[in-house]
PDB file of C-alpha atoms (C1' of nucleotides) in Angstrom:
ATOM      1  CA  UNK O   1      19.405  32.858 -27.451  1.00 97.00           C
ATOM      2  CA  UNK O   2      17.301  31.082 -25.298  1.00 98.00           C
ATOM      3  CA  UNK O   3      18.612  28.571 -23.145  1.00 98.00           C
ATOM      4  CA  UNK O   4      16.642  26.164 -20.218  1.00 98.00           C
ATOM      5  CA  UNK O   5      16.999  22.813 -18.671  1.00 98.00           C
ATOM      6  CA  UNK O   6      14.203  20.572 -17.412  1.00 98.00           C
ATOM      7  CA  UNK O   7      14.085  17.375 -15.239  1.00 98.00           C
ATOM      8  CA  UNK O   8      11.396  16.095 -17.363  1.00 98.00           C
ATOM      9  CA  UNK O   9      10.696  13.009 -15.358  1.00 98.00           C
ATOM     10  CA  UNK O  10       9.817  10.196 -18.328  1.00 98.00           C
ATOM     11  CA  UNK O  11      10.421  11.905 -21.730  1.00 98.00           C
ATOM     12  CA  UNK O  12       8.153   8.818 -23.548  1.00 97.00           C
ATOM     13  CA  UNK O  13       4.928  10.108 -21.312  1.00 97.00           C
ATOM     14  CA  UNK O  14       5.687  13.927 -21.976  1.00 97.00           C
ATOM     15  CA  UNK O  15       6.770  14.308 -25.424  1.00 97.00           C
ATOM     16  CA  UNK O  16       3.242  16.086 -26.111  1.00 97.00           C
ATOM     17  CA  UNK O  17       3.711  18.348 -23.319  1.00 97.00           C
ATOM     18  CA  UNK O  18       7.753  18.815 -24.471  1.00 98.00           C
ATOM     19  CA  UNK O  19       7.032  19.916 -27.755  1.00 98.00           C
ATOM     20  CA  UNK O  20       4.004  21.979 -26.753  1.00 97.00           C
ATOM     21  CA  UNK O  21       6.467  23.887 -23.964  1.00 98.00           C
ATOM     22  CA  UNK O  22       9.315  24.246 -26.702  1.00 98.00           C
ATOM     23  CA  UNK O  23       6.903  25.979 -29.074  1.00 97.00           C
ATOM     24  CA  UNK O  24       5.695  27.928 -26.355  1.00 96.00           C
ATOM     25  CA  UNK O  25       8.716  29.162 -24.850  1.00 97.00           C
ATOM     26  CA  UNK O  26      10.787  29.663 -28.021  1.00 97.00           C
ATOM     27  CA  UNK O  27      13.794  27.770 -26.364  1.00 98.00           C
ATOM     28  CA  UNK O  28      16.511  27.628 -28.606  1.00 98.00           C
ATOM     29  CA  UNK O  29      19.061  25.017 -26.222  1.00 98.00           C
ATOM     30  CA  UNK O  30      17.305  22.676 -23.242  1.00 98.00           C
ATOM     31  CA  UNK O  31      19.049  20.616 -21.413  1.00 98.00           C
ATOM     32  CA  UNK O  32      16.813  17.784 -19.888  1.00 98.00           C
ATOM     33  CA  UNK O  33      16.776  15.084 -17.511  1.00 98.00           C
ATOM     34  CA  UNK O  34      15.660  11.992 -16.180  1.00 98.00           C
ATOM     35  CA  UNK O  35      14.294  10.718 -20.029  1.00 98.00           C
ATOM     36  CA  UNK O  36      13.553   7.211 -18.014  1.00 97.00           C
ATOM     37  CA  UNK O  37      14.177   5.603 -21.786  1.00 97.00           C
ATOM     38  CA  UNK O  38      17.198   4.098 -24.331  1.00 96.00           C
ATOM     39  CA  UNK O  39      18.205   5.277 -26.664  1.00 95.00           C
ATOM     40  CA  UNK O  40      16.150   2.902 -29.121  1.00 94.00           C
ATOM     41  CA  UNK O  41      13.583   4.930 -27.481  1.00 96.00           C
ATOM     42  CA  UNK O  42      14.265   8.593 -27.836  1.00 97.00           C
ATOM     43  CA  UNK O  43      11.621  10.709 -29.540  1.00 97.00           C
ATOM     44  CA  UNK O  44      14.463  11.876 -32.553  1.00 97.00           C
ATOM     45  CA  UNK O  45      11.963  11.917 -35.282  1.00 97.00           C
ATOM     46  CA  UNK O  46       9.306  13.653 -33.653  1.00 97.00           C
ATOM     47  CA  UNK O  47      12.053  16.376 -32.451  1.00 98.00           C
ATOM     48  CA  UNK O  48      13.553  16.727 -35.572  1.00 98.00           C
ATOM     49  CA  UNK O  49       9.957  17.565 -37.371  1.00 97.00           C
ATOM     50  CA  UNK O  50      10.275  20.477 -34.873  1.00 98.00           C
ATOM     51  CA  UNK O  51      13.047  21.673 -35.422  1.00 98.00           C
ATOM     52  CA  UNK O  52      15.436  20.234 -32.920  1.00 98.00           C
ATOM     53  CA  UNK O  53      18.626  17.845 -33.355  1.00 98.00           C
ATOM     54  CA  UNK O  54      19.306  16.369 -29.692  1.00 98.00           C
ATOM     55  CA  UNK O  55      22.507  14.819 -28.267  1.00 98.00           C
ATOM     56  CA  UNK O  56      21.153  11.556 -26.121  1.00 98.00           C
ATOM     57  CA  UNK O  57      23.117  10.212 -23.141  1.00 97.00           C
ATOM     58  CA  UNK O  58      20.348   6.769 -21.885  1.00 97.00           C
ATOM     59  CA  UNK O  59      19.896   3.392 -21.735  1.00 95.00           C
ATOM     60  CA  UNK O  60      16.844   2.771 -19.913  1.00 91.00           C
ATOM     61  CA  UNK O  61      14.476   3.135 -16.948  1.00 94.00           C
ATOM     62  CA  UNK O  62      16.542   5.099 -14.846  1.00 95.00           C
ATOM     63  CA  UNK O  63      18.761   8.196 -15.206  1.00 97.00           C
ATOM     64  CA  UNK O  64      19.214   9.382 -19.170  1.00 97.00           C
ATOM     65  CA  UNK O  65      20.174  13.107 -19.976  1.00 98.00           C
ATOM     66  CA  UNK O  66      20.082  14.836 -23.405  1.00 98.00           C
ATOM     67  CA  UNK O  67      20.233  18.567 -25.196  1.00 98.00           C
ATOM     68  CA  UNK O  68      18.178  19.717 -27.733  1.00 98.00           C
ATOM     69  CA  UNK O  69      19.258  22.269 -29.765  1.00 98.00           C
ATOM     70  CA  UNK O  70      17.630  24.080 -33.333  1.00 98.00           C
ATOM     71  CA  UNK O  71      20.857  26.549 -33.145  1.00 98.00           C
ATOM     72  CA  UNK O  72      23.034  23.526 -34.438  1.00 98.00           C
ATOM     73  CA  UNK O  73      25.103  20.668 -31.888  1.00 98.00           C
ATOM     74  CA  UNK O  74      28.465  19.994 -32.357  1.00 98.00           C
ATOM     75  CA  UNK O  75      31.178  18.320 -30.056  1.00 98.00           C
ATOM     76  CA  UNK O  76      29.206  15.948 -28.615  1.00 98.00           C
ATOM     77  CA  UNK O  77      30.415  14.362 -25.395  1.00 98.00           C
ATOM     78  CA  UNK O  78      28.767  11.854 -23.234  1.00 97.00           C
ATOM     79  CA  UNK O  79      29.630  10.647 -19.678  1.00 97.00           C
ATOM     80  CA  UNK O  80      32.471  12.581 -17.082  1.00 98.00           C
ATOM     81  CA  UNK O  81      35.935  11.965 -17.809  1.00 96.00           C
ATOM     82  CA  UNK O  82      36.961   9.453 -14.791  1.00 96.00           C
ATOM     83  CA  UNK O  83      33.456   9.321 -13.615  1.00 96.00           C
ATOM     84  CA  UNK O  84      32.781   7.337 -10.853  1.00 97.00           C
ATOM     85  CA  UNK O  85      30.665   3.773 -11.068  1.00 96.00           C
ATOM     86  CA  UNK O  86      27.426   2.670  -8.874  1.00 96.00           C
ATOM     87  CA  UNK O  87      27.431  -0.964  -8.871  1.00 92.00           C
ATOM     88  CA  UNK O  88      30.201  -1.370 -10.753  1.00 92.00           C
ATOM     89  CA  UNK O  89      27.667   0.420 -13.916  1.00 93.00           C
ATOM     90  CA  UNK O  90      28.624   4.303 -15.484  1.00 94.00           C
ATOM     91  CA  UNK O  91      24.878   5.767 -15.278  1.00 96.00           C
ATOM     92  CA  UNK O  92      23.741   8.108 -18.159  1.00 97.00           C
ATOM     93  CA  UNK O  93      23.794  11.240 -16.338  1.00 98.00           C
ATOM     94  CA  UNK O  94      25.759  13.572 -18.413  1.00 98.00           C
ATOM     95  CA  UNK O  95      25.829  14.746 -22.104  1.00 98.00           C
ATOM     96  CA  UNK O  96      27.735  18.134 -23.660  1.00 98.00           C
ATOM     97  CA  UNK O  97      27.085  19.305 -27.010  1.00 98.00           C
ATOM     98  CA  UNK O  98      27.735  23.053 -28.615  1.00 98.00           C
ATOM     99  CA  UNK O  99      25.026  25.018 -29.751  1.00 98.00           C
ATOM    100  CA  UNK O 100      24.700  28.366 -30.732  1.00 96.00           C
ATOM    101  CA  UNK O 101      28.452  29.620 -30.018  1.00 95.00           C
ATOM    102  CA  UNK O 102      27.749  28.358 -26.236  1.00 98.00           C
ATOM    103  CA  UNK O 103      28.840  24.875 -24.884  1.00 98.00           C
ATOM    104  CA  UNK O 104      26.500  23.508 -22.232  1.00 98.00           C
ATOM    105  CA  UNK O 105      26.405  20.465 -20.167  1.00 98.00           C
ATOM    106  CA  UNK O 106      22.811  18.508 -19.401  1.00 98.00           C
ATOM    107  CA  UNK O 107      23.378  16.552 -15.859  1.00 98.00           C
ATOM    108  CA  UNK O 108      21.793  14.308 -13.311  1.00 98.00           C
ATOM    109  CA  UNK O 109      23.543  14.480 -10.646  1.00 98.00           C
ATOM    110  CA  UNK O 110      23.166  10.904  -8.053  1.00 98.00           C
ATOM    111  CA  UNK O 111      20.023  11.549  -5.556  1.00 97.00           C
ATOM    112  CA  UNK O 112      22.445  10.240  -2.282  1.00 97.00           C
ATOM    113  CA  UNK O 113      19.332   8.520  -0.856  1.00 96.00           C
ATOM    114  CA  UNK O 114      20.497   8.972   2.534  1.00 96.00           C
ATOM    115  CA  UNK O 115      23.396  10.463   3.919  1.00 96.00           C
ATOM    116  CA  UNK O 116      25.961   7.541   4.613  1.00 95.00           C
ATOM    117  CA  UNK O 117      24.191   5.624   1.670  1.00 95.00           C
ATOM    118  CA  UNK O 118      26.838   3.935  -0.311  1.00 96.00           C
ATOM    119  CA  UNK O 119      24.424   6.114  -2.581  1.00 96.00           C
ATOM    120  CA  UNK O 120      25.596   9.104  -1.052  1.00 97.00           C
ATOM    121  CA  UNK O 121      29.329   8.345  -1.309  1.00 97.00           C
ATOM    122  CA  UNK O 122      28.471   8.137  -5.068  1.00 97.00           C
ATOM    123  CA  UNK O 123      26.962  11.765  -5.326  1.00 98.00           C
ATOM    124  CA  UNK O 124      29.908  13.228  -3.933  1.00 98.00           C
ATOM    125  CA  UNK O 125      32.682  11.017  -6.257  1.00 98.00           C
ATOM    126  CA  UNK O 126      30.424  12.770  -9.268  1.00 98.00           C
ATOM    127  CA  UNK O 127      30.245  16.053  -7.948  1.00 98.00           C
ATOM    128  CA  UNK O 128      33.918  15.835  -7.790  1.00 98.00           C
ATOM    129  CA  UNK O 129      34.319  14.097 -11.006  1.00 98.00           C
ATOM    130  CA  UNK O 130      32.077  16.800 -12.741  1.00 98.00           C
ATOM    131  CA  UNK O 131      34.063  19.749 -11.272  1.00 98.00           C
ATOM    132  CA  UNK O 132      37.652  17.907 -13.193  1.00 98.00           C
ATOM    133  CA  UNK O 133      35.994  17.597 -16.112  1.00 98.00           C
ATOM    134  CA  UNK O 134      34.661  21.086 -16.612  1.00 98.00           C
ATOM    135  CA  UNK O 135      37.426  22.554 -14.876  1.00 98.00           C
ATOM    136  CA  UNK O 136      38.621  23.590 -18.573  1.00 98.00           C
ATOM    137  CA  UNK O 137      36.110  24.914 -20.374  1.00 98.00           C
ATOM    138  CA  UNK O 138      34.667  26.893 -17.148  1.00 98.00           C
ATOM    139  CA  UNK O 139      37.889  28.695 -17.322  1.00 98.00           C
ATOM    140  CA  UNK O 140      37.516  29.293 -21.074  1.00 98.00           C
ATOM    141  CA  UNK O 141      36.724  32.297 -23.059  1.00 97.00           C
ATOM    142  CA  UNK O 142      34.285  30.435 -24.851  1.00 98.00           C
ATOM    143  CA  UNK O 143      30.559  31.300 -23.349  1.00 98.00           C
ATOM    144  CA  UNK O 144      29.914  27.480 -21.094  1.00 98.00           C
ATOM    145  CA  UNK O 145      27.557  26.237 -18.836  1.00 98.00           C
ATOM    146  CA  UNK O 146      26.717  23.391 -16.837  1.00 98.00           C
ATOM    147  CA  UNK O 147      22.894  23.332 -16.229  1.00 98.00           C
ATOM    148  CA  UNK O 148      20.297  20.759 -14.887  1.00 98.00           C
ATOM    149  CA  UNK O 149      19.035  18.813 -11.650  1.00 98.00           C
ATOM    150  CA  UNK O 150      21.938  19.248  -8.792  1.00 98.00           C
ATOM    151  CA  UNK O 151      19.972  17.518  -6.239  1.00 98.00           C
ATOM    152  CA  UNK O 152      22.030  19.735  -3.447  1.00 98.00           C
ATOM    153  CA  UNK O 153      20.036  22.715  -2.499  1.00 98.00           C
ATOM    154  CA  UNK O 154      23.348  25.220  -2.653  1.00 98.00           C
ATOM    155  CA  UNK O 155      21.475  27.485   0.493  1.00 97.00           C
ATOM    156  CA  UNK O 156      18.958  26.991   3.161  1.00 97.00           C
ATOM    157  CA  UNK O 157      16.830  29.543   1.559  1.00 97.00           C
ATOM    158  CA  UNK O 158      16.176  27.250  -1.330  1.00 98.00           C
ATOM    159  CA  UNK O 159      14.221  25.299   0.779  1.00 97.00           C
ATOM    160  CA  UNK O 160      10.502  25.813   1.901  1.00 97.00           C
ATOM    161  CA  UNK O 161      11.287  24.606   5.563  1.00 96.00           C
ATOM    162  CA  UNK O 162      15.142  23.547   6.643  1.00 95.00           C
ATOM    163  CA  UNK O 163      13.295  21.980   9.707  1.00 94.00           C
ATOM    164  CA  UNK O 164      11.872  19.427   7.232  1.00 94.00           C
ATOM    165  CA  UNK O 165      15.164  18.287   6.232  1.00 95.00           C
ATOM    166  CA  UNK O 166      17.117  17.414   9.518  1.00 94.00           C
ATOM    167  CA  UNK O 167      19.252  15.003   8.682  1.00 94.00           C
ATOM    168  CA  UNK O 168      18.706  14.513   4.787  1.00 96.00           C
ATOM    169  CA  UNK O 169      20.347  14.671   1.580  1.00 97.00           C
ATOM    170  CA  UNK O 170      20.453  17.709  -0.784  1.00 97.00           C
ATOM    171  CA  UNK O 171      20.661  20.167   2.133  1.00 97.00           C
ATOM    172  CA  UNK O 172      24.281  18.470   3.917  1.00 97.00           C
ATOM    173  CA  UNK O 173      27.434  20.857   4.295  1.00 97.00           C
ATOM    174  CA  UNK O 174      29.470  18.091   2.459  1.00 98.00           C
ATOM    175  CA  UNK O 175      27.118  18.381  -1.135  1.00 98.00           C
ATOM    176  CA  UNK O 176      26.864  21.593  -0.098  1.00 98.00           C
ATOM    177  CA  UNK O 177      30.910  21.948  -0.171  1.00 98.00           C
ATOM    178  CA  UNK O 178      30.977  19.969  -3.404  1.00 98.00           C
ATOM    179  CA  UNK O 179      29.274  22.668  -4.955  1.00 98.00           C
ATOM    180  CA  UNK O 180      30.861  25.583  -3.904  1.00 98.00           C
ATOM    181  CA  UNK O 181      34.337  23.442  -5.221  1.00 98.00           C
ATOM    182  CA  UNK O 182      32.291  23.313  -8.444  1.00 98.00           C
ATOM    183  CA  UNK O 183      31.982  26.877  -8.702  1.00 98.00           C
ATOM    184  CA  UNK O 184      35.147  27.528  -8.209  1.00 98.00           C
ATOM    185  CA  UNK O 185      36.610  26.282 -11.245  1.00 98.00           C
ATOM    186  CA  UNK O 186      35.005  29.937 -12.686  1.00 98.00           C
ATOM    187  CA  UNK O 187      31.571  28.947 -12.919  1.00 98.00           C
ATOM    188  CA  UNK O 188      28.628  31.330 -10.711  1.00 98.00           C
ATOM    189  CA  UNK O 189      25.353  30.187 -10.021  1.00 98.00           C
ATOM    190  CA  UNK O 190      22.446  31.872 -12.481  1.00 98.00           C
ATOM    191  CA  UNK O 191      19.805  32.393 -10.123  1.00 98.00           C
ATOM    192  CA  UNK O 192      16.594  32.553 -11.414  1.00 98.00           C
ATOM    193  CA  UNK O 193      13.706  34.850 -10.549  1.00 97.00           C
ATOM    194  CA  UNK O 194      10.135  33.637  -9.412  1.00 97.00           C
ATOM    195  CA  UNK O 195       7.082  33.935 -11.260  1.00 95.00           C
ATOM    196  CA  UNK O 196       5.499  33.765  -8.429  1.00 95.00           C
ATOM    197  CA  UNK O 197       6.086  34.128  -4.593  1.00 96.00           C
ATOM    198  CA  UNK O 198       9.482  35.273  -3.086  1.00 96.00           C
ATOM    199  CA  UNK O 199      11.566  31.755  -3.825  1.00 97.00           C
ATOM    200  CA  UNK O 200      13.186  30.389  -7.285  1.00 98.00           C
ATOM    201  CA  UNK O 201      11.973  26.712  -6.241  1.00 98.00           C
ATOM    202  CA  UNK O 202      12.024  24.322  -9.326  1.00 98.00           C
ATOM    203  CA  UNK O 203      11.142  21.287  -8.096  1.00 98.00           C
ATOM    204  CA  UNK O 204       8.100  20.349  -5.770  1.00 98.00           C
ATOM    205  CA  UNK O 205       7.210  16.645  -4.307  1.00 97.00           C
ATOM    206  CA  UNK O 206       4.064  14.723  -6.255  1.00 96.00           C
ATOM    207  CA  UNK O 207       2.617  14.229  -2.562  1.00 95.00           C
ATOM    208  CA  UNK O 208       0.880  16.579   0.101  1.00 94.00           C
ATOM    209  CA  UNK O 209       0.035  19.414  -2.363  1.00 95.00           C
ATOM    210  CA  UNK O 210       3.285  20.285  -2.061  1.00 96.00           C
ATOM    211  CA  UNK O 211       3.132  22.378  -5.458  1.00 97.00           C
ATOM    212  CA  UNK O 212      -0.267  24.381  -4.478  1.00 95.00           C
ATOM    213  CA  UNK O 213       1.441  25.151  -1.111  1.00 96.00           C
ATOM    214  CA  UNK O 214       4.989  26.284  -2.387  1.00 97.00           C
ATOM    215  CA  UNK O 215       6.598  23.626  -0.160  1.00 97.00           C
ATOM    216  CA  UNK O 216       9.373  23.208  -2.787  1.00 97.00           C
ATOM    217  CA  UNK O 217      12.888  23.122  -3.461  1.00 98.00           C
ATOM    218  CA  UNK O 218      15.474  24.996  -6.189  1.00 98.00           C
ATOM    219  CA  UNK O 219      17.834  22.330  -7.271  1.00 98.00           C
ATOM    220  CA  UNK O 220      17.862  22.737 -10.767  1.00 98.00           C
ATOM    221  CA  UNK O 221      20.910  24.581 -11.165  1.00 98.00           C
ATOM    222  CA  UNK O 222      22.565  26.859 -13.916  1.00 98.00           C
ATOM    223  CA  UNK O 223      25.879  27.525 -13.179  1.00 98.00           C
ATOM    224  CA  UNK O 224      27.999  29.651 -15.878  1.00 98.00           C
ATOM    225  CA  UNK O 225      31.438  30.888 -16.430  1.00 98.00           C
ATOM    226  CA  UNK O 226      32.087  34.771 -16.999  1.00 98.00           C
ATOM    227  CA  UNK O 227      31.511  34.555 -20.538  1.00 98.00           C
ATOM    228  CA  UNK O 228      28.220  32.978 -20.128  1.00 98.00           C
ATOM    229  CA  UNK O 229      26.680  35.209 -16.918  1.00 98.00           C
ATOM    230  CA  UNK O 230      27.777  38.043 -18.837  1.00 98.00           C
ATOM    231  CA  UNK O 231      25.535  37.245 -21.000  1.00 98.00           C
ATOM    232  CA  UNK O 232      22.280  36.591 -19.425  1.00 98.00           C
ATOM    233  CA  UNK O 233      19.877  39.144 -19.784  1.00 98.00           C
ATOM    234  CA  UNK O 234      16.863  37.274 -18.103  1.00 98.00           C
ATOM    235  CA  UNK O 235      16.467  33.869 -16.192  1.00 98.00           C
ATOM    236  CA  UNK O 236      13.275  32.509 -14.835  1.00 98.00           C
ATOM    237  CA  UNK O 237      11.406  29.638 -13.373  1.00 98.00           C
ATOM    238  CA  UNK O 238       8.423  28.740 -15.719  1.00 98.00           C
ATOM    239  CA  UNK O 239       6.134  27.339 -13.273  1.00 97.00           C
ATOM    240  CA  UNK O 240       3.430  27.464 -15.612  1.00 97.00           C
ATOM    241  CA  UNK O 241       4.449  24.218 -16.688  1.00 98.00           C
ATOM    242  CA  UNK O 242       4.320  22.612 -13.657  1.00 97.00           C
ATOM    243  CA  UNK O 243       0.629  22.832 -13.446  1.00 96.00           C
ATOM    244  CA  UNK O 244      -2.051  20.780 -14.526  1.00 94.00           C
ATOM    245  CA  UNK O 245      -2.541  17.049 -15.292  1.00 92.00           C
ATOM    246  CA  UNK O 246       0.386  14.915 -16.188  1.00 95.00           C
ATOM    247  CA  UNK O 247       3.373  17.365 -15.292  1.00 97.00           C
ATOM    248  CA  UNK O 248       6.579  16.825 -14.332  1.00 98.00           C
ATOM    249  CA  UNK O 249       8.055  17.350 -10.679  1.00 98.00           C
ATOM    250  CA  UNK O 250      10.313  19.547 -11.617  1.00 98.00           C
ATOM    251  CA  UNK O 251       9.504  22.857 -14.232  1.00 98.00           C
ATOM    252  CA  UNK O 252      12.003  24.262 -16.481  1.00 98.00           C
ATOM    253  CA  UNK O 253      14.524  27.422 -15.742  1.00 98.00           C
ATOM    254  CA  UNK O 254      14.838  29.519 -18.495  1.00 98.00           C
ATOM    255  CA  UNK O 255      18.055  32.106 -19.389  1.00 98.00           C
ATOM    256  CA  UNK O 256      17.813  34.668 -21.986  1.00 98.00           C
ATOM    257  CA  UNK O 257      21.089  35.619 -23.134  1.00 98.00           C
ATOM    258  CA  UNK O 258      22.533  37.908 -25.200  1.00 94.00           C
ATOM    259  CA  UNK O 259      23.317  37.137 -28.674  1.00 73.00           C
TER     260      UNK O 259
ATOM    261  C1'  DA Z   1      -6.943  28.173 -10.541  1.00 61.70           C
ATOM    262  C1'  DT Z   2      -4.510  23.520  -8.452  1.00 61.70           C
ATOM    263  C1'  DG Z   3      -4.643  19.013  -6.642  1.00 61.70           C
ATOM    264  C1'  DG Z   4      -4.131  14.796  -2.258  1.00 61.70           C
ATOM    265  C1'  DC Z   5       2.454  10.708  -6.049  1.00 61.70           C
ATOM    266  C1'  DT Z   6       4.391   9.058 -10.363  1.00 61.70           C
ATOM    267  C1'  DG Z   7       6.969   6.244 -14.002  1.00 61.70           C
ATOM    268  C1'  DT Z   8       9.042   1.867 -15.267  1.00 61.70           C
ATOM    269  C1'  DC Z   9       9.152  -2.929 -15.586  1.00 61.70           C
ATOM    270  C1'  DC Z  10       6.479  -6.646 -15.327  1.00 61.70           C
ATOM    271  C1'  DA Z  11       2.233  -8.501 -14.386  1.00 61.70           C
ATOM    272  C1'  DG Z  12       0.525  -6.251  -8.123  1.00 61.70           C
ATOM    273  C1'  DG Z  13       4.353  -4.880  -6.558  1.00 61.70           C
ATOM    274  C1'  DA Z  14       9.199  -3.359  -6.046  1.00 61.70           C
ATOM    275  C1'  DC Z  15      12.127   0.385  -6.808  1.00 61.70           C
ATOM    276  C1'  DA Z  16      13.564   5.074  -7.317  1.00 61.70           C
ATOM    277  C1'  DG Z  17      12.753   9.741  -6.767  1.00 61.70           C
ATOM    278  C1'  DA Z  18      14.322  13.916  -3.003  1.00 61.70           C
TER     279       DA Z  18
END
DNA sequence: ATGGCTGTCCAGGACAGA
């Protein structure tokens, strides 16, 4: 089975490019992010001439999470148990479904803006939030995963430059911590290989040619109990798809696992 | 072998992203 997630940045603008990457990687489960849409608005008809039923967590311009799934999607869940509010709203940054035998969840996890952001404070309630309400099923026999954009870079080598991010979010020992507590509920981090150069980076900034320059980041995360990283034959960064006109920021990680 | 931001909402500019 084929499994990937993908911070798609605005599913309404890259549905073309989504189904074209689906058909071209033969992914059977992705996890996505950021669909910057409601629900009203979801591309369900389109998906489903494809092949793929989707569990949809959104309600507008920001945030919005789903999984897609042609291996069937059961057990639908939407939002973390006692997860925290940003002004005094639940965001739609988390959706769990079963597919295939393996139960995965799609998240967004809050950007922090800047450290000591109320922003920031935010991030860390839902890191903690997401670590109680996984806590279970990472534990389980049952193959489970949580996969999509962590906005924490877990080490300073998933950064192009740690001098370029003195003093900012995703690279802090607290998020940093909050990860590491996430992991170890059972769950180990699926590192992906490069296609290219030395570093697993999956996302890269619009500006400054960051992309043609490798000045990127890896914060799109898989992170799988022993069930599931048993499992994994292959995982890779497709960052084929981050080329070209009209792509998203971030490109998709692939896992190949067995069965 | 790719691109110097981009998407959304609302009407040129703010806001968010990381």
């Amino acid at each position: 089975m084929r499994i990937a997630t993908w911070n798609i940045n605005s599913i309404t603008v890259r549905i073309d490019r989504l189904l074209a990457w689906l058909e071209r990687s033969g992914t059977d489960v992705l996890c996505l992010q950021e669909l910057k849409c409601d629900a009203a608005a979801f591309p369900t008809e389109r998906l489903r001439e494809h092949g793929y039923e989707a569990a949809v967590h959104a309600d507008g311009r920001w945030n919005g999470v789903a999984v897609l799934s042609r291996v069937g999607l059961t057990e639908v869940e939407t939002g973390l148990r006692a997860g925290p509010e940003f002004d005094g709203k639940a965001e739609p940054r988390a959706v769990a479904a079963t597919c295939g035998g393996a139960r995965v969840w799609s998240v967004y996890v809050p950007n922090g803006r800047e450290v000591g952001h109320p922003h920031f404070a935010y991030k860390l309630r839902w890191l903690a939030a997401l670590k109680d309400t996984v806590a279970q099923d990472a534990a389980g026999e049952r193959p489970f995963a949580v996969l999509g954009d962590f906005n924490v870079a877990p080490a300073d080598e998933d950064v192009y430059d740690l001098a370029q991010f003195e003093g900012a979010t995703h690279v802090t020992d607290v998020e940093r911590a909050a990860l590491e507590a996430l992991r170890g509920t059972g769950l180990s981090d699926v590192v992906p290989r490069p296609l290219k150069y030395d570093k697993p980076f999956t996302y890269w900034d619009y500006r400054q040619l960051c992309f043609p320059k490798n000045r990127g980041m890896r914060i799109d995360l898989v992170y799988g109990n022993a069930a599931f990283a048993g499992a994994v034959k292959d995982a890779y960064v497709d960052r084929e798809e981050r080329k070209g006109k009209g792509a998203s920021d971030h490109a998709p990680v692939v896992v190949d696992l067995d069965a």
